[in-house]
Short mmCIF file of C-alpha atoms and ligand atoms in Angstrom, two decimals:
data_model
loop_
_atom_site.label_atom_id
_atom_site.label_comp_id
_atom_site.label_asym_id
_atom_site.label_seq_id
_atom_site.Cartn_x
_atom_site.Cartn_y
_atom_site.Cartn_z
CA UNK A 203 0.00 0.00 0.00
CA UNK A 204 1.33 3.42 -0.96
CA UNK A 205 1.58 6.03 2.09
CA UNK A 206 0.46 9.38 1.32
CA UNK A 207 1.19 12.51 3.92
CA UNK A 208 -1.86 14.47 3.53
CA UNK A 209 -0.55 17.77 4.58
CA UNK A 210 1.03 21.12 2.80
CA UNK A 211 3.35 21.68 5.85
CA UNK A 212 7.09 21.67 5.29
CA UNK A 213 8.49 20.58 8.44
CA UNK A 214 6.01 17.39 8.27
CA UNK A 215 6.84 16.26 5.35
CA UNK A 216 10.30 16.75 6.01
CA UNK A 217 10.03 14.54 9.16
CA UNK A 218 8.20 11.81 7.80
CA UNK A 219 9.82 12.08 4.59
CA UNK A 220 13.42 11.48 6.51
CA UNK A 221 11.99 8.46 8.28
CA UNK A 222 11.22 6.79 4.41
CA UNK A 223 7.68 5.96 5.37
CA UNK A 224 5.69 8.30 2.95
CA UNK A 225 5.62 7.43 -0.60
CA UNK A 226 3.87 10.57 -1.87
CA UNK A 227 2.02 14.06 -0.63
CA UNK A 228 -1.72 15.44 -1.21
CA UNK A 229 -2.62 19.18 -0.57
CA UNK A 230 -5.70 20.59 -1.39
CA UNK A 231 -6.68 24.65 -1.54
CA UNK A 232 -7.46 24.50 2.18
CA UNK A 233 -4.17 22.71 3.35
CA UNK A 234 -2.28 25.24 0.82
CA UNK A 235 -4.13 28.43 2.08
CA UNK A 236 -3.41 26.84 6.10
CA UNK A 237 0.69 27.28 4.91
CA UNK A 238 0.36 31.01 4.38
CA UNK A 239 2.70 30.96 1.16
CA UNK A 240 2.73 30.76 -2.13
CA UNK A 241 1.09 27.92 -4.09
CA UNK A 242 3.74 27.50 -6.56
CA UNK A 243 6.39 28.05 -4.33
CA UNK A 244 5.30 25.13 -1.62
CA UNK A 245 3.89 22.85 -4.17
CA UNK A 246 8.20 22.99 -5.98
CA UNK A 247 9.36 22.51 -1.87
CA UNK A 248 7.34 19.28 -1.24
CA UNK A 249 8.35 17.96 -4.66
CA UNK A 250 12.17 19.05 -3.70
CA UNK A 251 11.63 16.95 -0.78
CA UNK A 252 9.65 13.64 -1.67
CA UNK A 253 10.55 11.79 -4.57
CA UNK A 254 6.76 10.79 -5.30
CA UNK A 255 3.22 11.77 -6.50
CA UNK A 256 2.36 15.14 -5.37
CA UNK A 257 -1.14 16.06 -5.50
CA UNK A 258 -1.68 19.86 -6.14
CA UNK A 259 -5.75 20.98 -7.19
CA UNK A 260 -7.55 22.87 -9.27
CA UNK A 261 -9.43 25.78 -8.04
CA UNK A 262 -12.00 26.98 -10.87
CA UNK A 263 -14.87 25.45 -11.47
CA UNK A 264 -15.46 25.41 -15.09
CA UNK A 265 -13.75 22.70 -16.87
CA UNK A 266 -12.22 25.36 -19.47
CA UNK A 267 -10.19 26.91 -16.42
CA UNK A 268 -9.63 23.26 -15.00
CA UNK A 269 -8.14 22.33 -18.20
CA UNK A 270 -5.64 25.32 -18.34
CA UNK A 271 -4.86 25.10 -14.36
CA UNK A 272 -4.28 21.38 -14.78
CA UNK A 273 -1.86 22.05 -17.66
CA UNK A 274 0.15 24.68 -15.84
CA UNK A 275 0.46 22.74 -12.04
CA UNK A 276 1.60 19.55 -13.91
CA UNK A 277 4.49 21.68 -15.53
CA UNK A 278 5.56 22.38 -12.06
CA UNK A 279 7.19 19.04 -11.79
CA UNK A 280 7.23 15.49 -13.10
CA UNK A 281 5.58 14.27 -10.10
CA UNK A 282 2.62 16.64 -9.89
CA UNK A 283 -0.48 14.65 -9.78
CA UNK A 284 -3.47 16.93 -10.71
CA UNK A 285 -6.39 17.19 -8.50
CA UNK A 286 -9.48 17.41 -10.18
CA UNK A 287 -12.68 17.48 -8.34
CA UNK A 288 -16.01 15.42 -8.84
CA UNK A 289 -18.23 17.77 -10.79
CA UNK A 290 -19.79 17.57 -14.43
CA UNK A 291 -17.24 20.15 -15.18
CA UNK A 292 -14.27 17.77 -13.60
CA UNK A 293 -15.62 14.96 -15.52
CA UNK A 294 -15.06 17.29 -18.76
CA UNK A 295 -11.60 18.28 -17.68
CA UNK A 296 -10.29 15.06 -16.75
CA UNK A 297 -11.15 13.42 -19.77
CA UNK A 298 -9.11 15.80 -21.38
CA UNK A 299 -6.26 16.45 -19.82
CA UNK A 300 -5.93 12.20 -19.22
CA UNK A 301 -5.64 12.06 -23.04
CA UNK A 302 -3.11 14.47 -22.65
CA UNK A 303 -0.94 12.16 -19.93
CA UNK A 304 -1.42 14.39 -17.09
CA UNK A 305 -1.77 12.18 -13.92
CA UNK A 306 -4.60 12.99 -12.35
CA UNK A 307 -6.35 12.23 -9.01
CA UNK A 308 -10.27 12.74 -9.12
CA UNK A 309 -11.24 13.76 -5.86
CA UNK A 310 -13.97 14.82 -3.50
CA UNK A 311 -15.39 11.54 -4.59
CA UNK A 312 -18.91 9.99 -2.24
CA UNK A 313 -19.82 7.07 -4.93
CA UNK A 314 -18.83 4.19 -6.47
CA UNK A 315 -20.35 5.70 -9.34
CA UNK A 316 -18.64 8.52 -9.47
CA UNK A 317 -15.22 6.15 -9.37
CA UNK A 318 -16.31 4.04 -11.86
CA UNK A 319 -17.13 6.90 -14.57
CA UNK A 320 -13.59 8.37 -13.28
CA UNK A 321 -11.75 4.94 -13.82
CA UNK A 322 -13.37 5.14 -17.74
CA UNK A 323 -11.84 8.59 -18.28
CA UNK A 324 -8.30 7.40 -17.15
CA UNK A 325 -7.98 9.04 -13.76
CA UNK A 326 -4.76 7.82 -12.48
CA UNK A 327 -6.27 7.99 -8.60
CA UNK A 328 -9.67 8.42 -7.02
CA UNK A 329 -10.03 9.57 -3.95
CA UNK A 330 -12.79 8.47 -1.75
CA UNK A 331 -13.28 10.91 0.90
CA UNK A 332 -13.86 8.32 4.07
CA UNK A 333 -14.13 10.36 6.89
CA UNK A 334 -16.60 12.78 5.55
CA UNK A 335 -18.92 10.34 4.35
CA UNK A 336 -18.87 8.70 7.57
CA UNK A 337 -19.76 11.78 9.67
CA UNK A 338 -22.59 12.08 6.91
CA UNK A 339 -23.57 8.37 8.30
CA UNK A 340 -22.74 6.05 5.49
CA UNK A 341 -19.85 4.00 5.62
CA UNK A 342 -16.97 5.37 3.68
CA UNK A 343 -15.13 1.87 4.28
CA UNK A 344 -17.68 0.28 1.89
CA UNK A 345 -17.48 2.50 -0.64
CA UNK A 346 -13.90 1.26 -0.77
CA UNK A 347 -14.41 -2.02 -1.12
CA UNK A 348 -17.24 -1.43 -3.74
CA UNK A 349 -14.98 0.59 -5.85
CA UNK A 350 -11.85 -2.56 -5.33
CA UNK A 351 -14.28 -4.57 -7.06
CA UNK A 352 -15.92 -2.54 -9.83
CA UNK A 353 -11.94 -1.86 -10.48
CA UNK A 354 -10.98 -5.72 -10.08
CA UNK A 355 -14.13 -6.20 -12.42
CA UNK A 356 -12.88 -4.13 -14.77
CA UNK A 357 -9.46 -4.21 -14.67
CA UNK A 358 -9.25 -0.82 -14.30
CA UNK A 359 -5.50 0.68 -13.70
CA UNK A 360 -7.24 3.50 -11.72
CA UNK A 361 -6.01 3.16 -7.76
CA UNK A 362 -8.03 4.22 -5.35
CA UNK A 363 -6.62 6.61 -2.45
CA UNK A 364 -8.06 6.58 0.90
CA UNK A 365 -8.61 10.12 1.74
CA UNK A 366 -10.11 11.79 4.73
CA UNK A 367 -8.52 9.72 7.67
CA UNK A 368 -9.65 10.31 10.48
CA UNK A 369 -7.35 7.68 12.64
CA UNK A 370 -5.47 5.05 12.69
CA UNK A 371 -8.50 2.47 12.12
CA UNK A 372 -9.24 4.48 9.16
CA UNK A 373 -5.92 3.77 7.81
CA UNK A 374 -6.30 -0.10 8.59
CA UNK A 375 -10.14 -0.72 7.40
CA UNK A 376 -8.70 1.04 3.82
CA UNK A 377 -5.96 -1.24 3.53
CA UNK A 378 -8.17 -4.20 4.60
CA UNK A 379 -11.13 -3.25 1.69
CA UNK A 380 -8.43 -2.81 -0.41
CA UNK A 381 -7.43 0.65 -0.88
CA UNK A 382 -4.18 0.81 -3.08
CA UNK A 383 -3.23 4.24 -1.31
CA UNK A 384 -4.13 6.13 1.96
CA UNK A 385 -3.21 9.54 2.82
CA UNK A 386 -3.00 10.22 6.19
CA UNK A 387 -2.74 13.27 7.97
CA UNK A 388 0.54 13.69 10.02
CA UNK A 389 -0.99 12.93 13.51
CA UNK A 390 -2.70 9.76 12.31
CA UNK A 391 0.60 8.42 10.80
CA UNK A 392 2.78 9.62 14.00
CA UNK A 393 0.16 7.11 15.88
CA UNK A 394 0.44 4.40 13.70
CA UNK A 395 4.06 4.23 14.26
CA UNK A 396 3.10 4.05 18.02
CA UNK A 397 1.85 1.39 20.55
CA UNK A 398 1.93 2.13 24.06
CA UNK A 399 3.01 -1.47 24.20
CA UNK A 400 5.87 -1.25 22.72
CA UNK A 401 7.51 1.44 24.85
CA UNK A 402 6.55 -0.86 28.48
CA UNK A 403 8.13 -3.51 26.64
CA UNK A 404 11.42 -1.51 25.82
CA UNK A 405 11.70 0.31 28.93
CA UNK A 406 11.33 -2.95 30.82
CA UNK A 407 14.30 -4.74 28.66
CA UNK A 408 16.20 -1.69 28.96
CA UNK A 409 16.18 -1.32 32.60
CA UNK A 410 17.06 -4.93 33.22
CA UNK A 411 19.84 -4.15 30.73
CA UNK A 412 21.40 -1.48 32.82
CA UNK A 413 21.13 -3.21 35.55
CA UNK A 414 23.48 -5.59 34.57
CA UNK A 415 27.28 -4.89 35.18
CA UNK A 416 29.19 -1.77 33.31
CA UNK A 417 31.92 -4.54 32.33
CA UNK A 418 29.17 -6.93 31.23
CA UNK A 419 27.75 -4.70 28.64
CA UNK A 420 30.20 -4.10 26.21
CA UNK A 421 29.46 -6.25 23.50
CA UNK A 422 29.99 -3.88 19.84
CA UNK A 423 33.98 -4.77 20.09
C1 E4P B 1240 -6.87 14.50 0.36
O1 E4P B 1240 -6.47 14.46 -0.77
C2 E4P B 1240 -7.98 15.35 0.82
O2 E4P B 1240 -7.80 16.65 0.43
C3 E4P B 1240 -8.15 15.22 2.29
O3 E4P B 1240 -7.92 13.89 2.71
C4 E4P B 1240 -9.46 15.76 2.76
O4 E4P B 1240 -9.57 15.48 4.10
P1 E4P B 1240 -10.52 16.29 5.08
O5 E4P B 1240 -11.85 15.61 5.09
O6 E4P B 1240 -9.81 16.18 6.39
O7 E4P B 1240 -10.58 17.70 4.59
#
């Protein structure tokens, strides 16, 4: 499963990015606009900084404008992955700008139906947003595994990207249904690397350890 960060912020993706666990980065407008800086200049940082799709979005809402947005962001860098949201218009754009061998992640997306029509166009991701639908009480985690099988079905290339985590069961139910790719705010990832386990079981080894005799504990010569 691919690891997206879903975050704009530098110093993130810089941390996660240096402990190799994040495979790509999504922004959208809203995570841009939290940043405070220039689009162009923080979608070229990220890309300096992970060597992997970087999702960057469209912000009009006629497919015209799409089209010419989409054209310029993915001349930013080879990795940009356009973002292209699930409206008649987006539909319009993304069958263009697929033919034109943009990648392209459809997003904003509450139906399989709306992934399947996206798969036909050649969307390179969809992006089911999980956490939203949820709150709207439907389960976001079956809309992933409807879409892994319309795609199976179909032998679709199109992967489908987990989107709106809300926690670390979010993250795990994805991968389960079959999600090719989940991206995962900061906090949620930070607590996936986590178990509270883990650090009783270390401090208890460790303290037994130094316990033991200073002479008795070289052991790297
Ligand atoms: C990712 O591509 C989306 O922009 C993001 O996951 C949306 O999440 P939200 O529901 O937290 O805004």
């Amino acid at each position: 499963m691919e690891i997206f960060l879903d975050t704009a912020n530098i110093d993130e993706i810089k941390r996660f990015a240096s402990i190799g666990i994040i495979n790509g980065v999504t922004t959208n407008p809203a995570l841009i606009a939290k940043e405070g800086k220039n689009f162009r200049d923080v979608v070229n940082e990220i890309c300096s900084i992970i060597d992997g799709p970087v999702s960057a979005e469209v912000i009009s809402k006629d497919f015209k404008n799409m089209i010419e947005e989409a054209r310029k962001i993915s001349k930013i860098h080879k990795n940009i992955v356009v973002k292209i949201p699930a409206t008649e218009d987006g539909y319009k754009a993304l069958s263009i700008v697929a033919k034109e061998g943009i990648k392209t992640n459809f997003t904003i997306v509450y139906t399989a139906n709306q992934a399947l029509l996206a798969a036909k166009l050649g969307a390179t991701y969809v992006s089911p947003f999980i956490g939203r639908l949820d709150a709207n009480s439907t389960s976001g985690n079956n809309l992933i595994q409807e879409m892994a099988t319309i795609y199976k079905n179909y032998n679709f290339n199109t992967k489908i990207l987990a989107a709106s985590m809300r926690n670390v069961i979010y993250v795990k139910e994805a991968a389960l249904a079959g999600a090719h790719t989940a991206t995962i705010p900061p906090d949620v990832l930070a607590q996936m690397m986590n178990n509270e386990l883990t650090n009783v079981a270390l401090d208890g080894f460790l303290k037994l350890w130094y316990e033991l005799d200073e002479s008795k504990r070289e052991y790297f010569n």
